[in-house]
Amino acid sequence: MSSTDANGANGKPAQQRFDPNFTQHVIDIMGPATTERNRKVFGSLIRHLHDFAREVELTPEEWMAGVHFAIAVGKISSPTRNEAHRISDILGLESLVDEIANKIIAEGDVDPTSSSILGPFWSPNAPFRENGDSIIQNPNKDGKVCLMHGTITDLLTGKPIPGAVFDIWQASANGKYDFQDPENQTPNNLRGKFRADAEGKYSLYCYHPTAYSLPTDGPSYELLKTLDRHPMRPAHIHIMVTHPDYKGCTTQLYPKDDPWLETDTVFAVKDDLILDFQPREGDPKATLDLEYNVILSPKDYKGKQF
Amino acid sequence: MSSTDANGANGKPAQQRFDPNFTQHVIDIMGPATTERNRKVFGSLIRHLHDFAREVELTPEEWMAGVHFAIAVGKISSPTRNEAHRISDILGLESLVDEIANKIIAEGDVDPTSSSILGPFWSPNAPFRENGDSIIQNPNKDGKVCLMHGTITDLLTGKPIPGAVFDIWQASANGKYDFQDPENQTPNNLRGKFRADAEGKYSLYCYHPTAYSLPTDGPSYELLKTLDRHPMRPAHIHIMVTHPDYKGCTTQLYPKDDPWLETDTVFAVKDDLILDFQPREGDPKATLDLEYNVILSPKDYKGKQF
């Protein structure tokens, strides 16, 4: 609205296409017992929701389609299927929340290993195994075995972190986790915790990971079709690296030649999480070799402030 | 980001707290088969969703609470209970969508009657009744009977609109509509359609309306408590006024002394929808009198453009 519009030619207040006070009114009727945090979160949510509706001039039919979609998301969800979680992943929200919570940009040249989303398949019950052991309990004929190894170091000193726990989990070569595949996999297949040695090193046998599709029978797939997007996640290995004196790092690692890296349906790929598998010679247990090093920042490290 | 920040002092690209390309990437992977409208709607939705999350630095715990809330909304919904509709009402979204779709600001001094939300209780089956008839089929001992009457006129000419249909529905004095109260009310109690006479006039007997509460047993009430808000709707009468040559007007009318006008939980009150009930003398059928006139704009009238 230009300044000449602020008062109409007839001296009456200028009119606008939409009531300029509506959104503030919806925010302002929050009562005095609302916590400061809820006042901030819901105030921002209401403002963005209304700005969205005005910006696209959302129609009653589109609004009602959204209402029906929201109900369908709740209806199909179950203790083993969280469709609301999946919808927020498809819209990039979980990755963004993970970045907000966990991103650290170092003051020096090297950053700590990037975090990525936990996903729904981590288990608190994975067993400790010895360095050099395999997490493959139930071999799959299509699995390509890999020796994975590396060093866990301190961001600031570059020194190894003995005793750091390297927790790994992955789907089998059929694209399914143990939870999802009880006919082929025993509990804790392709899961394990490894403790870094005195030189901060871990090593284990696992599979080269396999890409898989999100379910194609519910509202999340309907949304993907509406957006003309595929339902594929790139192949990935999950890790969670922890030590009492350091900030933990939960992340996912991806083969560099995976075709879905650029268009991951949940937006969980970052440059430093790309893996370079090499052929492995002379090891009867593995045909592939993977070195992946992890950098943790000290518990009280804040990083660059903005 | 100020221009001096665009390149860091060391010549490397300046860093930001969050990845500045993330949101655009989530938008840009929509495929070529997305319709132009969906590209616009979901592009705006994703941008506002992400801006909201960054603005409040939404935590993983808050995000997960939202995921669980969304599932609970779907789970409690049924063919006779639409909790997602109610949540969007509490956040002001249905009233805003109604304004976007229906608001007309006249070029002259008089505006057409404001629209307001339809709500879930309109019925396509309400019977036609004669002017001067009552919509009260099942008297309620607490109901205060009112003769409601008025003229339906053309915005531009001020002339009456004979044959306009005045469709009215309201809750009984216990705060319940016929659908919700089969033990006390027969179908179409407190519903009726009236055809304006040659002078554009309608008249009928109805009840002074009664305020009522939204349900207090589900996620919508949890949200209201979080926002420290009450669950009350002000007393109201619903009307839908139509004629083939005019834009229809669906709206709600409110007694001027209702205590919930300023804080209506669904934000459906507008100034020209406030009613002034008067005592009625010498009518054995009613103790109250209400004149309410409706102004419709012609079907092709655009109003003031912005």
Coordinates of C-alpha atoms in Angstrom, one line a residue:
Chain A
M1 CA 0.0 0.0 0.0
S2 CA 1.6 3.3 -1.1
S3 CA 1.4 6.2 1.3
T4 CA -1.1 8.0 -0.8
D5 CA -3.4 5.1 -0.2
A6 CA -3.2 5.4 3.6
N7 CA -6.2 7.7 3.6
G8 CA -8.7 7.4 0.8
A9 CA -9.5 10.4 -1.4
N10 CA -12.8 10.8 0.6
G11 CA -11.0 11.0 3.9
K12 CA -12.2 7.5 5.1
P13 CA -9.5 5.0 6.1
A14 CA -8.1 3.3 3.0
Q15 CA -9.5 -0.2 2.4
Q16 CA -7.5 -3.3 1.7
R17 CA -8.3 -6.5 0.0
F18 CA -8.3 -8.4 3.3
D19 CA -8.8 -7.3 6.9
P20 CA -5.4 -6.1 8.0
N21 CA -6.1 -6.8 11.7
F22 CA -7.4 -10.4 11.4
T23 CA -4.2 -12.3 12.0
Q24 CA -3.0 -10.1 14.9
H25 CA -6.4 -10.7 16.5
V26 CA -6.1 -14.5 16.3
I27 CA -2.7 -14.2 17.9
D28 CA -3.7 -11.7 20.5
I29 CA -6.6 -13.8 22.0
M30 CA -4.1 -16.2 23.5
G31 CA -4.6 -15.9 27.2
P32 CA -2.2 -14.8 29.9
A33 CA -1.5 -18.4 31.0
T34 CA 0.1 -19.3 27.7
T35 CA 3.8 -20.0 28.2
E36 CA 6.2 -17.5 26.6
R37 CA 7.5 -20.3 24.4
N38 CA 4.0 -21.3 23.2
R39 CA 3.1 -17.7 22.6
K40 CA 6.2 -17.4 20.3
V41 CA 5.7 -20.8 18.5
F42 CA 1.9 -20.5 17.9
G43 CA 2.2 -16.8 17.1
S44 CA 4.7 -17.5 14.3
L45 CA 2.7 -20.6 13.2
I46 CA -0.6 -18.6 12.9
R47 CA 1.2 -15.7 11.1
H48 CA 2.8 -18.0 8.5
L49 CA -0.4 -20.1 8.1
H50 CA -2.4 -17.0 7.3
D51 CA 0.3 -15.4 5.1
F52 CA 0.4 -18.7 3.1
A53 CA -3.4 -18.7 2.7
R54 CA -3.5 -15.1 1.5
E55 CA -0.4 -15.4 -0.7
V56 CA -1.9 -18.3 -2.7
E57 CA -5.6 -17.2 -2.2
L58 CA -6.3 -20.6 -0.9
T59 CA -9.8 -21.7 -2.1
P60 CA -12.4 -23.4 0.1
E61 CA -12.1 -26.6 -1.9
E62 CA -8.3 -26.6 -1.4
W63 CA -8.7 -26.0 2.3
M64 CA -11.2 -28.8 2.6
A65 CA -8.9 -31.1 0.7
G66 CA -6.2 -30.3 3.2
V67 CA -8.7 -31.1 6.1
H68 CA -9.5 -34.5 4.6
F69 CA -5.8 -35.2 3.9
A70 CA -4.9 -34.5 7.6
I71 CA -7.6 -37.0 8.7
A72 CA -6.3 -39.7 6.3
V73 CA -2.8 -39.2 7.7
G74 CA -4.0 -39.9 11.2
K75 CA -6.3 -42.8 10.2
I76 CA -3.5 -44.8 8.4
S77 CA -1.0 -44.3 11.2
S78 CA -0.4 -47.2 13.7
P79 CA 2.3 -48.1 16.3
T80 CA 4.5 -49.3 13.4
R81 CA 3.6 -46.7 10.8
N82 CA 3.9 -43.0 11.5
E83 CA 2.5 -41.2 8.4
A84 CA 2.6 -37.8 10.0
H85 CA 6.4 -38.2 10.6
R86 CA 6.7 -39.3 6.9
I87 CA 4.7 -36.3 5.6
S88 CA 6.9 -33.9 7.5
D89 CA 10.0 -35.7 6.1
I90 CA 8.7 -35.3 2.6
L91 CA 8.2 -31.6 3.1
G92 CA 11.8 -31.3 4.5
L93 CA 10.7 -30.4 8.0
E94 CA 12.6 -33.2 9.9
S95 CA 15.8 -32.4 8.2
L96 CA 15.4 -28.7 8.9
V97 CA 14.6 -29.3 12.6
D98 CA 17.7 -31.6 12.8
E99 CA 19.8 -28.8 11.3
I100 CA 18.4 -26.2 13.7
A101 CA 19.1 -28.5 16.7
N102 CA 22.5 -29.9 15.7
K103 CA 24.3 -27.8 13.1
I104 CA 27.7 -26.6 14.3
I105 CA 29.9 -24.5 12.1
A106 CA 33.5 -24.5 13.4
E107 CA 35.5 -21.3 13.8
G108 CA 38.5 -23.1 12.1
D109 CA 38.7 -24.7 8.7
V110 CA 37.3 -28.1 9.6
D111 CA 33.7 -28.7 10.7
P112 CA 32.5 -31.6 12.8
T113 CA 30.7 -34.4 11.0
S114 CA 27.2 -33.3 9.8
S115 CA 24.2 -34.7 11.6
S116 CA 21.3 -36.1 9.7
I117 CA 17.8 -37.4 10.7
L118 CA 17.5 -40.4 13.1
G119 CA 14.7 -42.1 11.1
P120 CA 12.3 -44.6 12.7
F121 CA 14.6 -47.7 12.7
W122 CA 17.2 -47.0 15.4
S123 CA 17.1 -49.5 18.3
P124 CA 18.3 -49.0 21.8
N125 CA 19.0 -52.7 22.1
A126 CA 21.8 -53.2 19.5
P127 CA 24.6 -55.4 21.0
F128 CA 28.2 -54.3 21.6
R129 CA 30.5 -56.2 19.2
E130 CA 34.3 -56.4 18.9
N131 CA 36.2 -54.3 16.4
G132 CA 36.7 -56.4 13.3
D133 CA 33.4 -58.3 13.9
S134 CA 30.5 -58.4 11.4
I135 CA 27.0 -57.1 11.9
I136 CA 25.7 -59.5 9.3
Q137 CA 23.9 -62.3 11.3
N138 CA 21.6 -63.4 8.4
P139 CA 23.4 -63.2 5.0
N140 CA 21.4 -62.1 2.0
K141 CA 22.5 -63.5 -1.4
D142 CA 22.5 -60.0 -2.9
G143 CA 24.5 -58.4 -0.1
K144 CA 28.0 -57.1 -1.0
V145 CA 30.2 -57.3 2.1
C146 CA 32.4 -54.4 3.0
L147 CA 35.0 -53.7 5.7
M148 CA 34.2 -50.4 7.1
H149 CA 36.8 -48.6 9.3
G150 CA 38.0 -45.3 10.4
T151 CA 39.1 -43.0 13.2
I152 CA 37.0 -40.8 15.5
T153 CA 38.8 -37.6 16.3
D154 CA 38.4 -34.4 18.3
L155 CA 37.4 -31.3 16.2
L156 CA 39.7 -28.9 18.1
T157 CA 42.8 -31.0 18.7
G158 CA 42.6 -33.6 15.9
K159 CA 43.5 -36.3 18.4
P160 CA 41.7 -39.6 18.5
I161 CA 38.8 -40.2 21.0
P162 CA 39.4 -43.7 22.6
G163 CA 36.2 -45.3 24.0
A164 CA 33.8 -43.4 21.6
V165 CA 30.9 -45.6 20.8
F166 CA 30.1 -46.2 17.1
D167 CA 26.5 -47.5 16.8
I168 CA 25.6 -48.6 13.2
W169 CA 22.3 -49.9 11.7
Q170 CA 21.3 -50.6 8.1
A171 CA 18.6 -52.3 6.0
S172 CA 19.5 -55.6 4.4
A173 CA 20.0 -56.1 0.6
N174 CA 16.2 -56.4 0.2
G175 CA 15.8 -52.9 1.5
K176 CA 14.2 -54.0 4.9
Y177 CA 15.3 -53.6 8.5
D178 CA 15.1 -56.5 11.0
F179 CA 11.9 -55.0 12.5
Q180 CA 10.2 -55.1 9.1
D181 CA 11.4 -58.5 7.9
P182 CA 11.0 -61.1 10.7
E183 CA 10.9 -64.0 8.2
N184 CA 14.4 -63.3 6.9
Q185 CA 16.2 -61.5 9.8
T186 CA 16.8 -62.2 13.4
P187 CA 16.7 -59.3 15.9
N188 CA 19.8 -57.1 15.7
N189 CA 20.8 -58.3 12.3
L190 CA 22.8 -55.5 10.7
R191 CA 23.0 -53.6 14.0
G192 CA 25.9 -53.2 16.4
K193 CA 27.9 -51.0 18.7
F194 CA 31.7 -50.7 18.5
R195 CA 34.0 -49.0 21.0
A196 CA 36.9 -47.1 19.5
D197 CA 40.3 -48.4 20.5
A198 CA 43.2 -46.5 22.0
E199 CA 43.9 -44.9 18.7
G200 CA 40.3 -43.9 18.2
K201 CA 39.8 -46.6 15.5
Y202 CA 36.7 -48.8 14.8
S203 CA 36.3 -51.5 12.2
L204 CA 33.5 -53.9 11.2
Y205 CA 32.0 -55.8 8.4
C206 CA 28.6 -54.6 7.0
Y207 CA 26.8 -54.5 3.6
H208 CA 27.1 -51.9 0.9
P209 CA 23.7 -50.3 1.5
T210 CA 20.6 -50.6 -0.7
A211 CA 18.2 -47.9 -1.9
Y212 CA 14.5 -48.5 -1.0
S213 CA 11.1 -46.9 -1.5
L214 CA 8.8 -45.3 1.0
P215 CA 5.4 -47.1 1.2
T216 CA 3.2 -46.4 -1.8
D217 CA -0.2 -47.1 -0.3
G218 CA -1.0 -44.0 1.7
P219 CA -1.4 -40.2 1.9
S220 CA 2.4 -39.7 1.8
Y221 CA 2.6 -41.3 -1.6
E222 CA -0.4 -39.3 -2.7
L223 CA 1.5 -36.2 -1.7
L224 CA 4.6 -37.3 -3.6
K225 CA 2.5 -38.0 -6.8
T226 CA 0.9 -34.5 -6.5
L227 CA 4.4 -33.0 -6.4
D228 CA 5.6 -35.3 -9.2
R229 CA 8.3 -36.8 -7.0
H230 CA 9.6 -40.4 -6.6
P231 CA 9.4 -42.3 -3.3
M232 CA 13.0 -43.4 -3.1
R233 CA 15.6 -43.0 -0.4
P234 CA 19.2 -43.3 -1.5
A235 CA 21.1 -46.2 -0.1
H236 CA 22.4 -45.3 3.3
I237 CA 24.1 -46.5 6.5
H238 CA 22.9 -45.0 9.8
I239 CA 25.4 -44.2 12.5
M240 CA 25.2 -42.7 16.0
V241 CA 28.6 -41.8 17.5
T242 CA 28.8 -40.8 21.2
H243 CA 31.2 -40.2 24.0
P244 CA 30.5 -38.6 27.4
D245 CA 32.9 -35.6 26.7
Y246 CA 31.6 -34.8 23.2
K247 CA 28.4 -33.8 21.4
G248 CA 27.0 -37.0 19.9
C249 CA 26.6 -37.2 16.1
T250 CA 23.6 -39.1 14.6
T251 CA 23.8 -39.2 10.9
Q252 CA 23.5 -41.2 7.6
L253 CA 26.1 -42.1 5.0
Y254 CA 25.6 -42.5 1.3
P255 CA 27.5 -44.2 -1.6
K256 CA 28.7 -41.5 -4.0
D257 CA 27.2 -43.2 -7.0
D258 CA 23.7 -43.6 -5.7
P259 CA 21.2 -42.2 -8.3
W260 CA 18.9 -40.7 -5.6
L261 CA 21.4 -38.5 -3.8
E262 CA 20.2 -35.2 -5.3
T263 CA 16.5 -36.0 -4.9
D264 CA 16.4 -37.9 -1.6
T265 CA 12.7 -37.9 -0.6
V266 CA 13.5 -36.9 2.9
F267 CA 16.4 -34.4 2.2
A268 CA 18.9 -36.0 4.5
V269 CA 22.0 -36.0 2.3
K270 CA 24.9 -33.6 3.0
D271 CA 28.3 -33.4 1.2
D272 CA 30.5 -34.7 4.0
L273 CA 28.3 -37.8 4.3
I274 CA 29.1 -39.1 0.8
L275 CA 31.1 -42.4 0.9
D276 CA 33.7 -43.6 -1.6
F277 CA 33.7 -47.5 -1.6
Q278 CA 36.9 -49.1 -2.9
P279 CA 37.5 -52.7 -4.0
R280 CA 39.1 -54.8 -1.3
E281 CA 41.8 -57.3 -2.3
G282 CA 42.9 -60.4 -0.4
D283 CA 40.1 -60.5 2.2
P284 CA 38.0 -63.6 1.9
K285 CA 35.3 -61.9 4.0
A286 CA 34.8 -58.8 1.9
T287 CA 35.0 -57.4 -1.6
L288 CA 34.6 -53.8 -0.7
D289 CA 36.6 -51.4 1.6
L290 CA 35.3 -48.2 3.1
E291 CA 37.2 -45.7 5.2
Y292 CA 35.0 -43.2 7.1
N293 CA 36.3 -40.9 9.7
V294 CA 34.2 -39.1 12.2
I295 CA 34.9 -35.7 13.8
L296 CA 33.2 -34.8 17.1
S297 CA 33.1 -31.4 18.8
P298 CA 33.6 -31.1 22.6
K299 CA 30.5 -31.1 24.7
D300 CA 30.7 -27.4 25.5
Y301 CA 31.9 -26.2 22.1
K302 CA 29.6 -23.6 20.6
G303 CA 31.1 -23.1 17.2
K304 CA 30.8 -19.9 15.1
Q305 CA 28.1 -17.6 16.4
F306 CA 25.7 -15.8 14.0
Chain B
M1 CA 23.0 -10.5 5.6
S2 CA 24.8 -7.2 5.0
S3 CA 26.8 -6.8 1.8
T4 CA 30.1 -6.9 3.8
D5 CA 29.1 -10.4 4.9
A6 CA 28.6 -11.7 1.3
N7 CA 32.3 -12.7 1.2
G8 CA 34.1 -13.6 4.4
A9 CA 37.3 -11.8 5.4
N10 CA 39.3 -14.8 4.2
G11 CA 37.7 -14.7 0.8
K12 CA 35.6 -17.9 1.3
P13 CA 31.9 -17.6 0.8
A14 CA 30.3 -16.2 4.0
Q15 CA 28.6 -18.8 6.2
Q16 CA 25.1 -18.6 7.6
R17 CA 23.6 -20.2 10.6
F18 CA 21.4 -22.4 8.3
D19 CA 21.8 -23.7 4.8
P20 CA 20.5 -20.9 2.6
N21 CA 19.7 -23.2 -0.3
F22 CA 17.8 -25.9 1.6
T23 CA 14.2 -24.6 1.2
Q24 CA 14.6 -23.7 -2.5
H25 CA 15.9 -27.2 -3.1
V26 CA 12.9 -28.8 -1.4
I27 CA 10.7 -26.7 -3.7
D28 CA 12.7 -27.3 -6.8
I29 CA 12.5 -31.0 -6.8
M30 CA 8.8 -30.9 -7.7
G31 CA 8.7 -32.6 -11.1
P32 CA 7.5 -31.2 -14.4
A33 CA 4.1 -33.0 -14.1
T34 CA 3.1 -30.9 -11.1
T35 CA 0.3 -28.6 -12.0
E36 CA 1.0 -24.8 -12.0
R37 CA -1.5 -24.4 -9.2
N38 CA 0.1 -27.1 -7.0
R39 CA 3.5 -25.7 -7.7
K40 CA 2.3 -22.4 -6.4
V41 CA 0.4 -23.7 -3.4
F42 CA 3.0 -26.2 -2.2
G43 CA 5.9 -23.9 -3.0
S44 CA 4.4 -21.3 -0.7
L45 CA 3.4 -23.9 1.9
I46 CA 7.0 -25.3 2.1
R47 CA 8.5 -21.8 2.3
H48 CA 6.3 -20.7 5.1
L49 CA 6.7 -24.0 7.0
H50 CA 10.4 -23.7 6.8
D51 CA 10.5 -20.0 7.7
F52 CA 8.3 -20.8 10.7
A53 CA 10.7 -23.6 11.9
R54 CA 13.8 -21.4 11.5
E55 CA 12.1 -18.3 13.0
V56 CA 11.2 -20.1 16.3
E57 CA 14.1 -22.6 16.1
L58 CA 11.6 -25.4 16.4
T59 CA 13.1 -28.2 18.6
P60 CA 13.0 -31.9 17.8
E61 CA 10.7 -32.4 20.8
E62 CA 8.3 -29.7 19.6
W63 CA 8.3 -31.2 16.1
M64 CA 7.6 -34.7 17.4
A65 CA 4.8 -33.3 19.6
G66 CA 3.3 -31.8 16.5
V67 CA 3.6 -35.2 14.7
H68 CA 1.7 -36.9 17.6
F69 CA -0.9 -34.2 17.7
A70 CA -1.6 -34.6 13.9
I71 CA -2.1 -38.3 14.4
A72 CA -4.5 -37.8 17.3
V73 CA -6.6 -35.3 15.2
G74 CA -7.1 -38.0 12.6
K75 CA -7.7 -40.8 15.1
I76 CA -10.6 -39.0 16.9
S77 CA -12.3 -37.9 13.7
S78 CA -15.4 -39.8 12.5
P79 CA -18.2 -39.3 10.0
T80 CA -19.9 -37.0 12.6
R81 CA -16.8 -35.4 14.0
N82 CA -14.2 -33.5 11.9
E83 CA -11.4 -32.5 14.3
A84 CA -9.1 -31.3 11.5
H85 CA -11.9 -28.8 10.4
R86 CA -12.2 -27.7 14.0
I87 CA -8.4 -27.2 14.5
S88 CA -8.3 -25.1 11.3
D89 CA -11.2 -23.0 12.7
I90 CA -9.4 -22.5 16.0
L91 CA -6.4 -21.2 14.1
G92 CA -8.6 -18.8 12.1
L93 CA -8.0 -20.6 8.8
E94 CA -11.6 -21.3 7.8
S95 CA -12.6 -17.7 8.4
L96 CA -9.7 -16.5 6.4
V97 CA -10.4 -18.8 3.5
D98 CA -14.0 -17.6 3.6
E99 CA -12.9 -14.0 3.4
I100 CA -10.5 -14.7 0.5
A101 CA -13.3 -16.5 -1.4
N102 CA -16.2 -14.2 -0.7
K103 CA -15.2 -10.7 0.5
I104 CA -16.6 -7.9 -1.7
I105 CA -15.8 -4.3 -1.0
A106 CA -18.2 -2.1 -2.8
E107 CA -17.1 0.9 -4.9
G108 CA -20.0 3.0 -3.2
D109 CA -20.6 3.7 0.4
V110 CA -22.6 0.5 1.2
D111 CA -21.1 -3.0 1.2
P112 CA -23.0 -6.2 0.6
T113 CA -23.8 -8.3 3.7
S114 CA -20.5 -9.9 5.0
S115 CA -20.1 -13.6 4.5
S116 CA -19.1 -15.9 7.4
I117 CA -18.2 -19.6 7.6
L118 CA -20.8 -22.3 6.7
G119 CA -20.0 -24.5 9.7
P120 CA -20.8 -28.3 9.8
F121 CA -24.5 -28.1 10.4
W122 CA -26.2 -26.8 7.3
S123 CA -28.6 -29.2 5.7
P124 CA -29.6 -29.3 2.0
N125 CA -33.0 -30.8 3.1
A126 CA -34.5 -27.9 5.0
P127 CA -38.2 -27.5 3.9
F128 CA -39.7 -24.4 2.3
R129 CA -42.0 -22.7 4.7
E130 CA -44.4 -19.7 4.3
N131 CA -43.5 -16.2 5.4
G132 CA -44.8 -15.7 8.9
D133 CA -44.4 -19.4 9.7
S134 CA -42.3 -20.7 12.6
I135 CA -39.2 -22.9 12.3
I136 CA -39.8 -24.2 15.9
Q137 CA -41.1 -27.7 15.5
N138 CA -40.1 -28.9 19.0
P139 CA -40.4 -26.2 21.6
N140 CA -37.7 -25.9 24.2
K141 CA -38.8 -24.5 27.6
D142 CA -35.8 -22.2 27.7
G143 CA -36.3 -20.9 24.1
K144 CA -37.2 -17.2 23.7
V145 CA -39.4 -16.8 20.6
C146 CA -38.6 -14.0 18.2
L147 CA -40.2 -12.6 15.1
M148 CA -37.4 -12.2 12.6
H149 CA -38.1 -10.1 9.5
G150 CA -36.4 -7.9 6.9
T151 CA -35.9 -7.0 3.3
I152 CA -33.4 -8.4 0.8
T153 CA -32.1 -5.7 -1.5
D154 CA -29.8 -5.1 -4.5
L155 CA -26.5 -3.5 -3.6
L156 CA -26.4 -1.2 -6.6
T157 CA -30.0 -0.2 -7.0
G158 CA -31.3 -0.5 -3.4
K159 CA -34.4 -2.2 -4.9
P160 CA -35.9 -5.4 -3.3
I161 CA -35.1 -8.8 -4.7
P162 CA -38.4 -10.7 -4.9
G163 CA -38.0 -14.5 -4.9
A164 CA -34.7 -14.5 -3.1
V165 CA -34.4 -17.6 -0.9
F166 CA -33.7 -17.0 2.8
D167 CA -32.4 -20.3 4.3
I168 CA -32.1 -20.3 8.2
W169 CA -30.8 -22.8 10.7
Q170 CA -29.9 -22.6 14.4
A171 CA -29.2 -24.7 17.5
S172 CA -32.0 -25.1 20.0
A173 CA -32.0 -23.5 23.5
N174 CA -29.8 -26.4 24.7
G175 CA -27.1 -25.5 22.3
K176 CA -27.6 -28.5 20.0
Y177 CA -28.7 -28.8 16.4
D178 CA -31.3 -31.4 15.3
F179 CA -28.5 -33.7 14.0
Q180 CA -26.9 -33.8 17.4
D181 CA -30.1 -34.1 19.6
P182 CA -32.4 -36.8 18.1
E183 CA -34.0 -37.5 21.5
N184 CA -35.4 -33.9 21.7
Q185 CA -35.6 -32.7 18.1
T186 CA -37.2 -34.0 14.9
P187 CA -35.4 -33.6 11.6
N188 CA -35.5 -30.0 10.3
N189 CA -36.4 -28.5 13.7
L190 CA -35.1 -24.9 13.6
R191 CA -34.5 -25.1 9.9
G192 CA -36.4 -23.6 7.0
K193 CA -36.3 -21.8 3.7
F194 CA -38.4 -18.7 3.0
R195 CA -39.0 -17.0 -0.3
A196 CA -38.9 -13.2 -0.3
D197 CA -42.2 -11.6 -1.4
A198 CA -42.9 -9.0 -4.1
E199 CA -41.4 -6.4 -1.8
G200 CA -38.3 -8.5 -1.1
K201 CA -39.5 -9.2 2.4
Y202 CA -39.2 -12.3 4.6
S203 CA -40.6 -13.1 8.0
L204 CA -40.5 -16.1 10.4
Y205 CA -40.5 -17.1 14.0
C206 CA -37.3 -18.5 15.5
Y207 CA -35.4 -18.6 18.8
H208 CA -33.1 -16.0 20.2
P209 CA -29.9 -18.0 19.7
T210 CA -27.8 -19.7 22.5
A211 CA -24.1 -19.8 23.0
Y212 CA -22.4 -23.2 23.1
S213 CA -19.0 -24.9 23.7
L214 CA -16.9 -26.9 21.2
P215 CA -16.3 -30.4 22.4
T216 CA -13.8 -30.6 25.4
D217 CA -12.6 -34.2 24.9
G218 CA -10.1 -34.1 22.1
P219 CA -7.0 -32.5 20.5
S220 CA -8.9 -29.3 19.6
Y221 CA -9.6 -28.6 23.3
E222 CA -6.0 -29.5 24.2
L223 CA -4.9 -26.8 21.7
L224 CA -7.3 -24.3 23.2
K225 CA -5.9 -25.0 26.7
T226 CA -2.3 -24.6 25.4
L227 CA -3.3 -21.2 24.0
D228 CA -5.2 -20.3 27.2
R229 CA -8.5 -19.8 25.3
H230 CA -12.1 -20.8 26.0
P231 CA -14.1 -23.2 23.8
M232 CA -17.2 -21.0 23.4
R233 CA -18.9 -19.9 20.3
P234 CA -21.1 -16.8 20.7
A235 CA -24.8 -17.4 20.2
H236 CA -25.6 -17.2 16.5
I237 CA -28.2 -17.8 13.7
H238 CA -27.0 -19.2 10.4
I239 CA -28.4 -17.9 7.1
M240 CA -27.8 -18.6 3.5
V241 CA -29.5 -16.1 1.1
T242 CA -29.6 -16.9 -2.6
H243 CA -31.1 -15.8 -5.9
P244 CA -30.1 -16.9 -9.4
D245 CA -29.1 -13.3 -10.5
Y246 CA -27.0 -12.5 -7.3
K247 CA -24.0 -13.7 -5.5
G248 CA -25.2 -15.9 -2.6
C249 CA -24.4 -14.9 0.9
T250 CA -23.7 -17.5 3.6
T251 CA -23.3 -16.0 7.0
Q252 CA -23.9 -16.0 10.7
L253 CA -25.7 -13.4 12.9
Y254 CA -25.0 -12.6 16.6
P255 CA -26.8 -10.8 19.4
K256 CA -25.1 -7.6 20.3
D257 CA -24.9 -8.4 24.0
D258 CA -23.3 -11.9 23.6
P259 CA -20.2 -12.1 25.9
W260 CA -18.2 -14.1 23.4
L261 CA -18.3 -11.8 20.4
E262 CA -14.8 -10.5 20.8
T263 CA -13.2 -13.9 21.4
D264 CA -15.3 -16.2 19.2
T265 CA -13.2 -19.4 19.1
V266 CA -13.6 -19.7 15.3
F267 CA -13.3 -15.9 14.5
A268 CA -16.6 -15.7 12.5
V269 CA -18.0 -12.4 13.9
K270 CA -18.0 -9.2 11.7
D271 CA -19.5 -5.8 12.6
D272 CA -22.4 -5.9 10.2
L273 CA -23.5 -9.3 11.5
I274 CA -24.4 -8.0 15.0
L275 CA -28.1 -8.1 15.8
D276 CA -30.2 -5.8 17.9
F277 CA -33.2 -7.7 19.4
Q278 CA -36.1 -5.6 20.6
P279 CA -39.0 -6.5 22.9
R280 CA -42.2 -7.3 20.9
E281 CA -45.6 -6.2 22.3
G282 CA -49.0 -7.6 21.5
D283 CA -47.9 -10.8 19.7
P284 CA -49.0 -13.9 21.6
K285 CA -46.4 -16.0 19.7
A286 CA -43.2 -14.0 20.4
T287 CA -41.6 -11.8 23.1
L288 CA -38.8 -10.5 20.8
D289 CA -38.6 -8.7 17.5
L290 CA -35.6 -8.7 15.2
E291 CA -35.2 -6.8 11.9
Y292 CA -32.4 -7.9 9.8
N293 CA -31.9 -6.7 6.2
V294 CA -29.7 -8.4 3.7
I295 CA -27.8 -6.8 0.8
L296 CA -26.8 -8.9 -2.2
S297 CA -24.5 -7.9 -5.0
P298 CA -25.3 -8.9 -8.6
K299 CA -23.7 -12.1 -9.9
D300 CA -21.2 -10.3 -12.2
Y301 CA -20.3 -7.5 -9.7
K302 CA -16.6 -7.4 -8.9
G303 CA -16.5 -4.6 -6.3
K304 CA -13.5 -2.5 -5.7
Q305 CA -10.3 -3.9 -7.2
F306 CA -7.0 -3.9 -5.3

